[in-house]
CSV table of C-alpha atoms and ligand atoms in Angstrom, one decimal:
chain,number,residue,atom,x,y,z
A,29,MET,CA,-21.0,28.6,-61.8
A,30,GLN,CA,-20.2,31.1,-59.0
A,31,HIS,CA,-16.5,31.5,-59.0
A,32,ILE,CA,-15.9,30.6,-55.4
A,33,TYR,CA,-17.3,27.1,-55.9
A,34,SER,CA,-15.3,26.4,-58.9
A,35,ASP,CA,-14.5,22.7,-58.3
A,36,HIS,CA,-15.2,19.4,-60.1
A,37,THR,CA,-17.4,18.0,-57.3
A,38,PHE,CA,-19.6,21.1,-57.3
A,39,GLN,CA,-19.7,21.0,-61.1
A,40,MET,CA,-21.0,17.4,-60.8
A,41,ALA,CA,-23.7,18.4,-58.3
A,42,CYS,CA,-24.7,21.2,-60.7
A,43,ASP,CA,-24.8,18.8,-63.7
A,44,GLN,CA,-27.0,16.4,-61.7
A,45,PHE,CA,-29.3,19.3,-60.7
A,46,ASP,CA,-29.6,20.6,-64.3
A,47,LEU,CA,-30.8,17.2,-65.5
A,48,ILE,CA,-33.5,17.1,-62.8
A,49,ALA,CA,-34.4,20.8,-63.4
A,50,ASP,CA,-34.9,20.0,-67.1
A,51,TYR,CA,-36.9,16.9,-66.3
A,52,LEU,CA,-39.1,18.8,-63.9
A,53,SER,CA,-39.3,21.8,-66.3
A,54,ILE,CA,-38.2,24.1,-63.5
A,55,PRO,CA,-38.2,27.7,-64.8
A,56,VAL,CA,-34.7,29.1,-65.4
A,57,SER,CA,-35.6,32.0,-63.1
A,58,LEU,CA,-36.0,29.6,-60.1
A,59,ARG,CA,-33.0,27.4,-60.8
A,60,GLY,CA,-30.3,29.7,-59.3
A,61,ARG,CA,-32.1,30.0,-56.0
A,62,LEU,CA,-32.4,26.2,-55.7
A,63,LEU,CA,-28.9,25.5,-56.8
A,64,TYR,CA,-26.6,28.1,-55.1
A,65,PRO,CA,-25.9,28.0,-51.3
A,66,LYS,CA,-27.6,30.6,-49.2
A,67,ARG,CA,-24.5,31.1,-47.1
A,68,SER,CA,-20.9,30.0,-47.3
A,69,ILE,CA,-18.4,30.7,-44.5
A,70,SER,CA,-14.7,30.5,-44.9
A,71,VAL,CA,-12.5,30.7,-41.8
A,72,ALA,CA,-8.8,30.7,-41.0
A,73,VAL,CA,-8.0,28.2,-38.2
A,74,PRO,CA,-4.7,28.7,-36.5
A,75,VAL,CA,-3.5,25.8,-34.4
A,76,ARG,CA,-0.6,25.5,-32.0
A,77,MET,CA,1.4,22.4,-33.1
A,78,ASP,CA,3.3,20.0,-30.8
A,79,ASP,CA,6.6,21.4,-31.9
A,80,GLY,CA,5.7,24.9,-30.8
A,81,SER,CA,5.0,26.3,-34.2
A,82,THR,CA,1.6,27.6,-35.3
A,83,GLN,CA,0.0,26.2,-38.5
A,84,LEU,CA,-2.9,27.8,-40.3
A,85,PHE,CA,-5.7,25.5,-41.6
A,86,HIS,CA,-8.6,26.5,-43.9
A,87,GLY,CA,-12.1,25.7,-42.7
A,88,TYR,CA,-15.5,26.0,-44.4
A,89,ARG,CA,-19.2,25.7,-43.7
A,90,VAL,CA,-21.9,25.9,-46.4
A,91,GLN,CA,-25.6,26.3,-45.5
A,92,HIS,CA,-27.4,25.4,-48.7
A,93,HIS,CA,-31.0,26.5,-48.1
A,94,LEU,CA,-33.1,27.7,-45.1
A,95,SER,CA,-36.6,27.1,-46.4
A,96,ILE,CA,-37.6,24.0,-44.4
A,97,GLY,CA,-35.8,24.5,-41.1
A,98,PRO,CA,-32.3,24.8,-39.7
A,99,THR,CA,-29.5,23.4,-41.8
A,100,LYS,CA,-27.8,20.1,-40.9
A,101,GLY,CA,-24.7,18.4,-42.1
A,102,GLY,CA,-21.4,16.7,-41.3
A,103,THR,CA,-17.9,18.1,-40.9
A,104,ARG,CA,-15.2,16.5,-43.1
A,105,PHE,CA,-11.5,16.6,-42.2
A,106,ALA,CA,-9.6,15.6,-45.4
A,107,SER,CA,-6.8,17.0,-47.5
A,108,SER,CA,-9.2,17.1,-50.5
A,109,VAL,CA,-11.6,19.6,-48.8
A,110,THR,CA,-12.4,22.7,-50.8
A,111,ILE,CA,-15.3,25.1,-50.5
A,112,GLY,CA,-16.6,23.8,-53.8
A,113,GLU,CA,-16.6,20.2,-52.5
A,114,VAL,CA,-18.3,21.3,-49.3
A,115,ALA,CA,-20.9,23.2,-51.3
A,116,ALA,CA,-21.6,20.1,-53.4
A,117,LEU,CA,-22.0,18.0,-50.2
A,118,ALA,CA,-24.3,20.6,-48.7
A,119,MET,CA,-26.5,20.6,-51.8
A,120,TRP,CA,-26.8,16.8,-51.7
A,121,MET,CA,-27.7,17.0,-48.0
A,122,SER,CA,-30.6,19.3,-49.0
A,123,TRP,CA,-32.1,16.7,-51.5
A,124,LYS,CA,-31.3,13.9,-49.0
A,125,CYS,CA,-33.1,15.6,-46.0
A,126,ALA,CA,-36.1,16.5,-48.2
A,127,LEU,CA,-36.4,13.0,-49.6
A,128,ALA,CA,-36.4,11.6,-46.1
A,129,GLY,CA,-39.0,14.2,-45.0
A,130,LEU,CA,-36.7,15.8,-42.4
A,131,PRO,CA,-37.2,19.4,-41.4
A,132,TYR,CA,-33.8,20.5,-42.4
A,133,GLY,CA,-31.9,22.3,-45.2
A,134,GLY,CA,-28.6,20.8,-46.2
A,135,ALA,CA,-25.3,22.0,-44.8
A,136,LYS,CA,-21.7,20.7,-44.7
A,137,GLY,CA,-18.4,21.8,-43.3
A,138,GLY,CA,-14.8,20.8,-43.5
A,139,VAL,CA,-11.2,21.6,-42.9
A,140,THR,CA,-8.4,21.0,-45.4
A,141,VAL,CA,-6.2,18.7,-43.4
A,142,ASP,CA,-5.1,15.1,-43.3
A,143,PRO,CA,-6.1,14.2,-39.7
A,144,ARG,CA,-3.8,11.2,-39.7
A,145,LYS,CA,-0.8,13.5,-39.7
A,146,LEU,CA,-2.0,15.2,-36.5
A,147,SER,CA,-1.3,14.1,-32.9
A,148,ALA,CA,-4.3,13.6,-30.6
A,149,GLY,CA,-3.6,17.0,-29.0
A,150,GLU,CA,-3.3,18.8,-32.4
A,151,LEU,CA,-6.5,17.2,-33.6
A,152,GLU,CA,-8.3,18.4,-30.4
A,153,ARG,CA,-7.0,21.9,-30.8
A,154,LEU,CA,-7.9,22.0,-34.5
A,155,SER,CA,-11.4,20.7,-33.7
A,156,ARG,CA,-12.1,23.2,-30.9
A,157,ARG,CA,-10.7,26.2,-32.8
A,158,TYR,CA,-12.7,25.3,-35.9
A,159,MET,CA,-15.9,25.1,-33.8
A,160,GLN,CA,-15.0,28.4,-32.0
A,161,GLU,CA,-14.6,30.1,-35.4
A,162,MET,CA,-18.1,28.8,-36.4
A,163,ILE,CA,-19.9,29.9,-33.3
A,164,PRO,CA,-21.3,33.2,-34.8
A,165,PHE,CA,-22.9,31.2,-37.7
A,166,ILE,CA,-24.4,28.1,-36.2
A,167,GLY,CA,-26.8,27.2,-33.4
A,168,PRO,CA,-29.3,24.4,-32.4
A,169,HIS,CA,-32.0,26.2,-34.4
A,170,THR,CA,-29.7,27.6,-37.1
A,171,ASP,CA,-27.2,24.9,-38.2
A,172,ILE,CA,-26.4,21.6,-36.5
A,173,MET,CA,-23.1,19.8,-37.2
A,174,GLY,CA,-22.4,16.1,-37.3
A,175,PRO,CA,-19.6,13.7,-38.3
A,176,ASP,CA,-18.3,12.9,-41.8
A,177,MET,CA,-15.1,11.5,-43.3
A,178,GLY,CA,-12.1,12.1,-41.0
A,179,THR,CA,-14.2,13.1,-37.9
A,180,ASN,CA,-15.8,10.9,-35.3
A,181,GLU,CA,-17.6,10.8,-31.9
A,182,GLN,CA,-14.6,12.3,-30.1
A,183,VAL,CA,-14.5,15.3,-32.5
A,184,MET,CA,-18.2,15.8,-32.0
A,185,ALA,CA,-17.7,15.7,-28.2
A,186,TRP,CA,-15.0,18.5,-28.5
A,187,PHE,CA,-17.3,20.5,-30.8
A,188,MET,CA,-20.1,20.2,-28.2
A,189,ASP,CA,-17.9,21.0,-25.3
A,190,THR,CA,-16.4,24.1,-27.0
A,191,TYR,CA,-19.9,25.5,-27.9
A,192,SER,CA,-21.2,24.7,-24.4
A,193,ALA,CA,-18.2,26.4,-22.8
A,194,TYR,CA,-19.0,29.5,-24.8
A,195,ARG,CA,-22.7,29.5,-23.8
A,196,GLY,CA,-22.0,28.6,-20.2
A,197,ILE,CA,-24.5,25.7,-20.3
A,198,SER,CA,-24.5,22.2,-21.8
A,199,VAL,CA,-25.8,22.4,-25.4
A,200,PRO,CA,-25.9,18.8,-26.7
A,201,GLU,CA,-28.3,19.7,-29.5
A,202,ILE,CA,-25.6,21.7,-31.3
A,203,VAL,CA,-24.0,18.5,-32.7
A,204,THR,CA,-25.1,15.0,-33.5
A,205,GLY,CA,-23.0,11.8,-33.6
A,206,LYS,CA,-21.6,12.6,-30.2
A,207,PRO,CA,-20.8,9.9,-27.6
A,208,VAL,CA,-23.8,8.5,-25.7
A,209,SER,CA,-22.1,9.7,-22.4
A,210,VAL,CA,-22.7,13.4,-23.4
A,211,GLY,CA,-26.2,13.1,-24.9
A,212,GLY,CA,-25.6,11.1,-28.1
A,213,THR,CA,-28.1,8.6,-29.2
A,214,ALA,CA,-27.7,4.8,-29.1
A,215,GLY,CA,-27.1,3.5,-32.6
A,216,ARG,CA,-26.0,6.8,-34.3
A,217,ARG,CA,-22.5,5.6,-35.1
A,218,GLU,CA,-23.8,2.5,-36.8
A,219,SER,CA,-26.8,4.2,-38.4
A,220,THR,CA,-25.4,5.0,-41.9
A,221,GLY,CA,-24.0,1.5,-42.4
A,222,ARG,CA,-27.1,-0.1,-41.0
A,223,GLY,CA,-29.3,1.9,-43.4
A,224,VAL,CA,-27.1,0.8,-46.3
A,225,VAL,CA,-27.5,-2.8,-45.3
A,226,TYR,CA,-31.3,-2.4,-44.9
A,227,LEU,CA,-31.6,-0.9,-48.4
A,228,VAL,CA,-29.4,-3.6,-49.9
A,229,GLU,CA,-31.8,-6.2,-48.4
A,230,ARG,CA,-34.7,-4.3,-49.9
A,231,ALA,CA,-33.1,-4.1,-53.3
A,232,ALA,CA,-32.3,-7.8,-53.2
A,233,ASN,CA,-35.9,-8.5,-52.2
A,234,VAL,CA,-37.2,-6.5,-55.2
A,235,MET,CA,-34.8,-8.4,-57.5
A,236,LYS,CA,-35.6,-11.7,-55.8
A,237,LEU,CA,-31.9,-12.2,-55.1
A,238,LYS,CA,-30.9,-14.3,-52.1
A,239,LEU,CA,-27.9,-12.6,-50.4
A,240,SER,CA,-26.7,-15.5,-48.4
A,241,GLY,CA,-23.4,-16.9,-49.8
A,242,ARG,CA,-23.1,-14.1,-52.4
A,243,LYS,CA,-20.1,-11.7,-52.7
A,244,ALA,CA,-19.8,-8.1,-51.6
A,245,ILE,CA,-17.0,-5.6,-52.1
A,246,ILE,CA,-16.5,-2.5,-49.8
A,247,GLN,CA,-14.5,0.5,-50.8
A,248,GLY,CA,-13.6,2.5,-47.7
A,249,PHE,CA,-13.4,0.6,-44.4
A,250,GLY,CA,-14.2,3.5,-42.0
A,251,ASN,CA,-17.3,4.1,-40.0
A,252,VAL,CA,-19.8,3.5,-42.8
A,253,GLY,CA,-17.9,0.8,-44.8
A,254,ALA,CA,-17.0,-1.3,-41.8
A,255,VAL,CA,-20.6,-1.3,-40.3
A,256,ALA,CA,-22.0,-2.1,-43.8
A,257,ALA,CA,-19.5,-5.0,-44.2
A,258,GLN,CA,-20.5,-6.4,-40.8
A,259,GLY,CA,-24.2,-6.3,-41.6
A,260,LEU,CA,-23.8,-7.9,-45.0
A,261,ALA,CA,-21.5,-10.6,-43.6
A,262,TYR,CA,-23.1,-11.4,-40.2
A,263,ARG,CA,-26.8,-10.4,-40.8
A,264,ASN,CA,-27.0,-11.7,-44.4
A,265,GLY,CA,-24.3,-14.4,-44.7
A,266,MET,CA,-22.5,-12.6,-47.6
A,267,LYS,CA,-18.9,-13.2,-48.3
A,268,ILE,CA,-16.9,-9.9,-48.2
A,269,ILE,CA,-14.3,-10.7,-50.9
A,270,ALA,CA,-12.5,-7.3,-51.1
A,271,VAL,CA,-12.1,-4.2,-49.0
A,272,SER,CA,-10.0,-1.1,-49.4
A,273,ASP,CA,-8.9,2.0,-47.5
A,274,ILE,CA,-7.0,5.1,-48.4
A,275,ASP,CA,-3.7,3.1,-48.4
A,276,GLY,CA,-4.7,0.1,-50.5
A,277,ALA,CA,-7.1,-2.7,-51.5
A,278,TYR,CA,-7.2,-6.3,-50.3
A,279,HIS,CA,-8.8,-9.4,-51.8
A,280,ASN,CA,-9.7,-12.9,-50.7
A,281,GLU,CA,-12.1,-14.8,-52.8
A,282,ARG,CA,-13.0,-17.1,-49.9
A,283,GLY,CA,-14.1,-14.2,-47.8
A,284,ILE,CA,-12.4,-11.7,-45.5
A,285,ASP,CA,-13.0,-12.0,-41.7
A,286,VAL,CA,-14.6,-8.6,-41.2
A,287,ARG,CA,-14.1,-8.6,-37.4
A,288,GLU,CA,-10.4,-9.5,-37.8
A,289,ALA,CA,-10.0,-6.7,-40.4
A,290,GLU,CA,-11.6,-4.2,-37.9
A,291,ARG,CA,-9.3,-5.4,-35.1
A,292,TYR,CA,-6.3,-5.0,-37.4
A,293,ILE,CA,-7.2,-1.4,-38.3
A,294,LEU,CA,-7.7,-0.6,-34.6
A,295,GLN,CA,-4.2,-1.9,-33.9
A,296,HIS,CA,-2.3,-0.7,-37.0
A,297,GLY,CA,-4.4,2.3,-38.3
A,298,ASN,CA,-4.8,0.7,-41.7
A,299,LEU,CA,-4.9,-2.7,-43.5
A,300,LYS,CA,-1.2,-2.7,-44.6
A,301,GLY,CA,0.2,-6.1,-43.8
A,302,PHE,CA,-3.2,-7.7,-43.1
A,303,THR,CA,-2.6,-11.5,-43.6
A,304,GLY,CA,-6.3,-12.4,-44.2
A,305,ALA,CA,-6.2,-11.1,-47.8
A,306,GLU,CA,-3.9,-10.3,-50.8
A,307,SER,CA,-3.1,-6.8,-51.8
A,308,MET,CA,-4.5,-5.7,-55.1
A,309,SER,CA,-5.1,-2.6,-57.3
A,310,PRO,CA,-7.8,-0.4,-55.7
A,311,ASP,CA,-9.1,0.5,-59.2
A,312,GLU,CA,-9.4,-3.1,-60.3
A,313,MET,CA,-11.1,-4.0,-57.1
A,314,LEU,CA,-14.2,-2.1,-58.2
A,315,THR,CA,-14.6,-4.2,-61.3
A,316,LEU,CA,-14.2,-7.6,-59.7
A,317,PRO,CA,-17.3,-9.8,-60.2
A,318,CYS,CA,-19.5,-9.5,-57.2
A,319,ASP,CA,-23.2,-9.2,-56.2
A,320,VAL,CA,-23.0,-6.1,-54.1
A,321,LEU,CA,-20.6,-3.2,-54.5
A,322,VAL,CA,-20.5,-0.6,-51.8
A,323,PRO,CA,-18.4,2.5,-52.4
A,324,ALA,CA,-18.1,4.0,-48.9
A,325,ALA,CA,-15.2,6.4,-49.3
A,326,VAL,CA,-14.9,9.4,-51.6
A,327,SER,CA,-16.8,10.9,-54.6
A,328,GLU,CA,-16.4,10.3,-58.3
A,329,VAL,CA,-14.9,6.8,-58.1
A,330,ILE,CA,-17.4,5.3,-60.6
A,331,HIS,CA,-16.9,7.2,-63.8
A,332,GLY,CA,-17.2,7.0,-67.6
A,333,GLY,CA,-14.1,4.8,-67.7
A,334,ASN,CA,-15.2,2.0,-65.3
A,335,ALA,CA,-19.1,2.1,-65.2
A,336,GLY,CA,-19.3,-0.2,-68.2
A,337,LYS,CA,-17.0,-2.7,-66.5
A,338,LEU,CA,-18.8,-3.0,-63.2
A,339,LYS,CA,-19.8,-6.6,-62.6
A,340,CYS,CA,-22.1,-6.2,-59.6
A,341,ARG,CA,-25.9,-6.7,-59.3
A,342,ILE,CA,-26.5,-4.0,-56.7
A,343,LEU,CA,-24.5,-0.7,-56.4
A,344,ALA,CA,-25.1,0.6,-52.9
A,345,GLU,CA,-23.8,4.2,-52.8
A,346,ALA,CA,-22.8,4.6,-49.2
A,347,ALA,CA,-20.4,7.5,-50.0
A,348,ASN,CA,-21.6,10.9,-51.1
A,349,GLY,CA,-21.4,11.4,-54.9
A,350,PRO,CA,-19.5,8.2,-55.8
A,351,THR,CA,-20.9,8.1,-59.3
A,352,THR,CA,-20.3,10.8,-62.0
A,353,VAL,CA,-23.0,12.0,-64.4
A,354,ASP,CA,-21.1,10.2,-67.3
A,355,ALA,CA,-21.2,6.9,-65.3
A,356,ASP,CA,-24.9,7.4,-64.6
A,357,LYS,CA,-25.7,7.5,-68.4
A,358,ILE,CA,-23.9,4.1,-68.7
A,359,LEU,CA,-25.6,2.7,-65.7
A,360,PHE,CA,-29.0,3.7,-66.9
A,361,GLU,CA,-28.3,1.7,-70.1
A,362,ARG,CA,-27.5,-1.2,-67.8
A,363,TRP,CA,-30.5,-0.7,-65.6
A,364,ASN,CA,-31.7,-4.3,-65.9
A,365,GLU,CA,-28.2,-5.6,-64.9
A,366,ILE,CA,-27.4,-3.3,-62.0
A,367,PHE,CA,-29.8,-2.0,-59.3
A,368,VAL,CA,-28.5,1.4,-58.2
A,369,ILE,CA,-29.3,2.6,-54.7
A,370,PRO,CA,-28.5,6.3,-55.1
A,371,ASP,CA,-26.4,8.1,-52.4
A,372,ILE,CA,-29.1,10.5,-51.2
A,373,LEU,CA,-31.2,7.4,-50.3
A,374,CYS,CA,-28.5,4.9,-49.5
A,375,ASN,CA,-26.6,6.8,-46.9
A,376,ALA,CA,-29.6,8.7,-45.4
A,377,GLY,CA,-29.5,6.6,-42.3
A,378,GLY,CA,-26.9,8.9,-40.7
A,379,VAL,CA,-28.9,12.1,-41.0
A,380,ILE,CA,-32.2,10.3,-40.1
A,381,VAL,CA,-30.7,9.1,-36.8
A,382,SER,CA,-29.0,12.5,-36.4
A,383,TYR,CA,-32.5,14.0,-36.6
A,384,PHE,CA,-33.6,11.6,-33.8
A,385,GLU,CA,-30.6,12.6,-31.7
A,386,TRP,CA,-31.3,16.3,-32.2
A,387,ILE,CA,-34.9,15.8,-31.1
A,388,GLN,CA,-33.9,13.8,-28.1
A,389,SER,CA,-31.2,16.3,-27.1
A,390,LEU,CA,-33.7,19.2,-27.4
A,391,GLN,CA,-36.1,17.4,-25.1
A,392,SER,CA,-33.7,15.6,-22.8
A,393,LEU,CA,-35.7,12.5,-23.6
A,394,PHE,CA,-33.9,9.3,-24.8
A,395,TRP,CA,-35.0,6.4,-26.9
A,396,ASN,CA,-33.3,3.0,-26.7
A,397,GLU,CA,-31.4,1.5,-29.6
A,398,THR,CA,-34.3,-0.8,-30.6
A,399,GLU,CA,-36.6,2.2,-30.9
A,400,VAL,CA,-34.0,4.1,-32.8
A,401,VAL,CA,-33.3,1.3,-35.3
A,402,ASP,CA,-37.0,0.6,-35.7
A,403,ARG,CA,-37.8,4.2,-36.5
A,404,LEU,CA,-34.8,4.4,-38.8
A,405,PHE,CA,-36.0,1.5,-40.9
A,406,ARG,CA,-39.5,2.9,-41.1
A,407,VAL,CA,-38.3,6.2,-42.5
A,408,LEU,CA,-36.0,4.4,-45.0
A,409,GLU,CA,-38.8,2.1,-46.1
A,410,THR,CA,-41.0,5.1,-46.9
A,411,SER,CA,-38.2,6.7,-48.9
A,412,PHE,CA,-37.3,3.5,-50.7
A,413,THR,CA,-40.9,2.8,-51.7
A,414,ALA,CA,-41.4,6.3,-53.0
A,415,VAL,CA,-38.2,6.2,-55.1
A,416,ILE,CA,-39.0,2.8,-56.6
A,417,LYS,CA,-42.6,3.8,-57.3
A,418,ARG,CA,-41.6,7.0,-59.0
A,419,SER,CA,-38.9,5.3,-61.0
A,420,ARG,CA,-41.3,2.6,-62.3
A,421,GLU,CA,-44.2,5.0,-63.0
A,422,GLU,CA,-42.0,7.5,-64.9
A,423,LYS,CA,-39.4,5.0,-66.3
A,424,ILE,CA,-36.6,7.1,-64.9
A,425,PRO,CA,-33.4,5.9,-63.1
A,426,HIS,CA,-33.5,5.6,-59.3
A,427,ARG,CA,-31.2,8.7,-58.8
A,428,PHE,CA,-33.5,10.8,-61.0
A,429,ALA,CA,-36.5,9.6,-59.0
A,430,ALA,CA,-34.8,10.3,-55.6
A,431,MET,CA,-33.6,13.7,-56.6
A,432,ALA,CA,-36.9,14.7,-58.3
A,433,ILE,CA,-38.7,14.0,-55.0
A,434,GLY,CA,-36.1,16.0,-53.0
A,435,VAL,CA,-35.9,18.9,-55.3
A,436,GLU,CA,-39.7,19.2,-55.6
A,437,ARG,CA,-40.1,19.3,-51.9
A,438,VAL,CA,-37.6,22.1,-51.5
A,439,MET,CA,-39.2,24.0,-54.3
A,440,LYS,CA,-42.7,23.6,-52.8
A,441,ALA,CA,-41.5,25.0,-49.5
A,442,ARG,CA,-39.8,27.9,-51.2
A,443,LYS,CA,-43.0,28.6,-53.2
A,444,ASP,CA,-45.3,28.4,-50.1
A,445,ARG,CA,-43.1,30.8,-48.2
A,446,GLY,CA,-42.8,33.2,-51.0
A,447,LEU,CA,-40.0,35.7,-51.7
A,448,PHE,CA,-39.2,38.4,-49.1
A,449,PRO,CA,-39.8,41.3,-49.3
B,514,NAD,P1,-14.4,7.5,-42.3
B,514,NAD,O1,-13.4,8.6,-42.2
B,514,NAD,O2,-14.8,6.8,-41.1
B,514,NAD,O3,-13.9,6.4,-43.3
B,514,NAD,C1,-13.5,6.7,-44.6
B,514,NAD,C2,-12.8,5.4,-45.2
B,514,NAD,O4,-12.5,5.7,-46.6
B,514,NAD,C3,-11.5,5.1,-44.5
B,514,NAD,O5,-11.3,3.7,-44.5
B,514,NAD,C4,-10.5,5.7,-45.5
B,514,NAD,O6,-9.2,5.1,-45.4
B,514,NAD,C5,-11.2,5.4,-46.8
B,514,NAD,N1,-10.7,6.2,-47.9
B,514,NAD,C6,-10.5,7.6,-47.9
B,514,NAD,N2,-10.1,7.9,-49.2
B,514,NAD,C7,-10.1,6.8,-49.9
B,514,NAD,C8,-9.8,6.5,-51.3
B,514,NAD,N3,-9.4,7.5,-52.1
B,514,NAD,N4,-10.0,5.3,-51.7
B,514,NAD,C9,-10.4,4.3,-50.9
B,514,NAD,N5,-10.6,4.5,-49.6
B,514,NAD,C10,-10.5,5.7,-49.1
B,514,NAD,O7,-15.6,8.1,-43.1
B,514,NAD,P2,-17.1,7.7,-43.1
B,514,NAD,O8,-17.9,8.5,-42.0
B,514,NAD,O9,-17.2,6.2,-43.1
B,514,NAD,O10,-17.6,8.3,-44.5
B,514,NAD,C11,-17.5,7.5,-45.7
B,514,NAD,C12,-18.4,8.1,-46.8
B,514,NAD,O11,-19.7,8.0,-46.3
B,514,NAD,C13,-18.1,9.6,-47.1
B,514,NAD,O12,-18.4,9.8,-48.5
B,514,NAD,C14,-19.2,10.3,-46.3
B,514,NAD,O13,-19.5,11.6,-46.8
B,514,NAD,C15,-20.3,9.3,-46.4
B,514,NAD,N6,-21.3,9.5,-45.3
B,514,NAD,C16,-21.0,9.3,-44.0
B,514,NAD,C17,-22.0,9.4,-43.1
B,514,NAD,C18,-21.7,9.2,-41.6
B,514,NAD,O14,-22.6,9.2,-40.8
B,514,NAD,N7,-20.4,9.1,-41.2
B,514,NAD,C19,-23.3,9.7,-43.4
B,514,NAD,C20,-23.6,9.8,-44.8
B,514,NAD,C21,-22.6,9.7,-45.7
């Protein structure tokens, strides 16, 4: 491992890659080029705080590979952010974009900060300064940013405005996930969660499982988790029996009122004190009996210690990297009990609609929400079918099948372009 990426999440992404590389018999001489990021940028981001002091934050951007097109990926604001974690997320983006057939390499960015501890003014100054530091390295045909954990439409609007101010013209195509008022696309905010729900429906369909009246659990009640909860509850009639956020987990066997929980979070910032459910241990929540389990928060939450205890029928990986390699081995032994929808397929809705948004911004041509959702489901259907087919034909786990398709496509592009000089 290159020293700068030394991090458990990057190690996990490498271990996953090694398994696929062995399976595909990729020559050792090609592996390093596929695995290691093409470019990694580390920036110091000074921010004037409300009390008059200046605080220095560390920001990163990793562009994993440039063989298929510009790079694309979200920006994470979280205290856990390291350059290794960002590199792992960038690598997963590469396989995800290739699996969905998008003309992008993977990228990711982040700032090591707990955004909940910043005032609105401090968050805006941090966002703008981070974007300003990144200007020499990104561009609408070089690297396009989007939202991730801890960032949202407002942060994307500040990114876009900062880049546009520097260019002297409006450049909406520099970011995706921005508000519709400044060139965002209808349905982008909901796209990841909607995609998760579509794929859960498809998995249930393959398993001949009727979702109505069945139980779901959602870990992480942010952009992705809350939209997924809504779709499972209101589109499919499922009971959401437990939800969690960074501050705790909440359980109600009769079903949690999802809209009420969302309203509560809007008012209070988290679910502490929510009367529609009982507080419980976040770890135990994951092993409650349910039909659909949706990890929609951080990585490595399903590991060797709890994978054998999961009591779900469908594991829909909305988060990036929620399942460790150890857990994967256990889940493969339980393949006829648990249908895994791997992250690079399950949460691809976000980058697919980001791709639509980028195209629309480049052309100043806008599709309505129905067109966006319809196109999203068509792309997801193609990916889902390809993964299931390959998994069945080669008798390999869904993650293996999804990654094999992604890695092969990147490898083919590399091979066709050749090595310069
Ligand atoms: P978000 O910031 O809107 O929400 C994150 C949620 O997770 C919050 O409720 C937060 O309290 C909770 N959380 C954080 N740490 C937690 C922990 N340790 N345990 C339990 N809950 C915790 O973020 P998001 O955009 O919804 O992203 C969630 C996940 O989905 C991330 O893994 C992200 O990389 C992935 N993802 C997001 C998108 C997107 O379009 N936003 C696209 C693809 C993948």
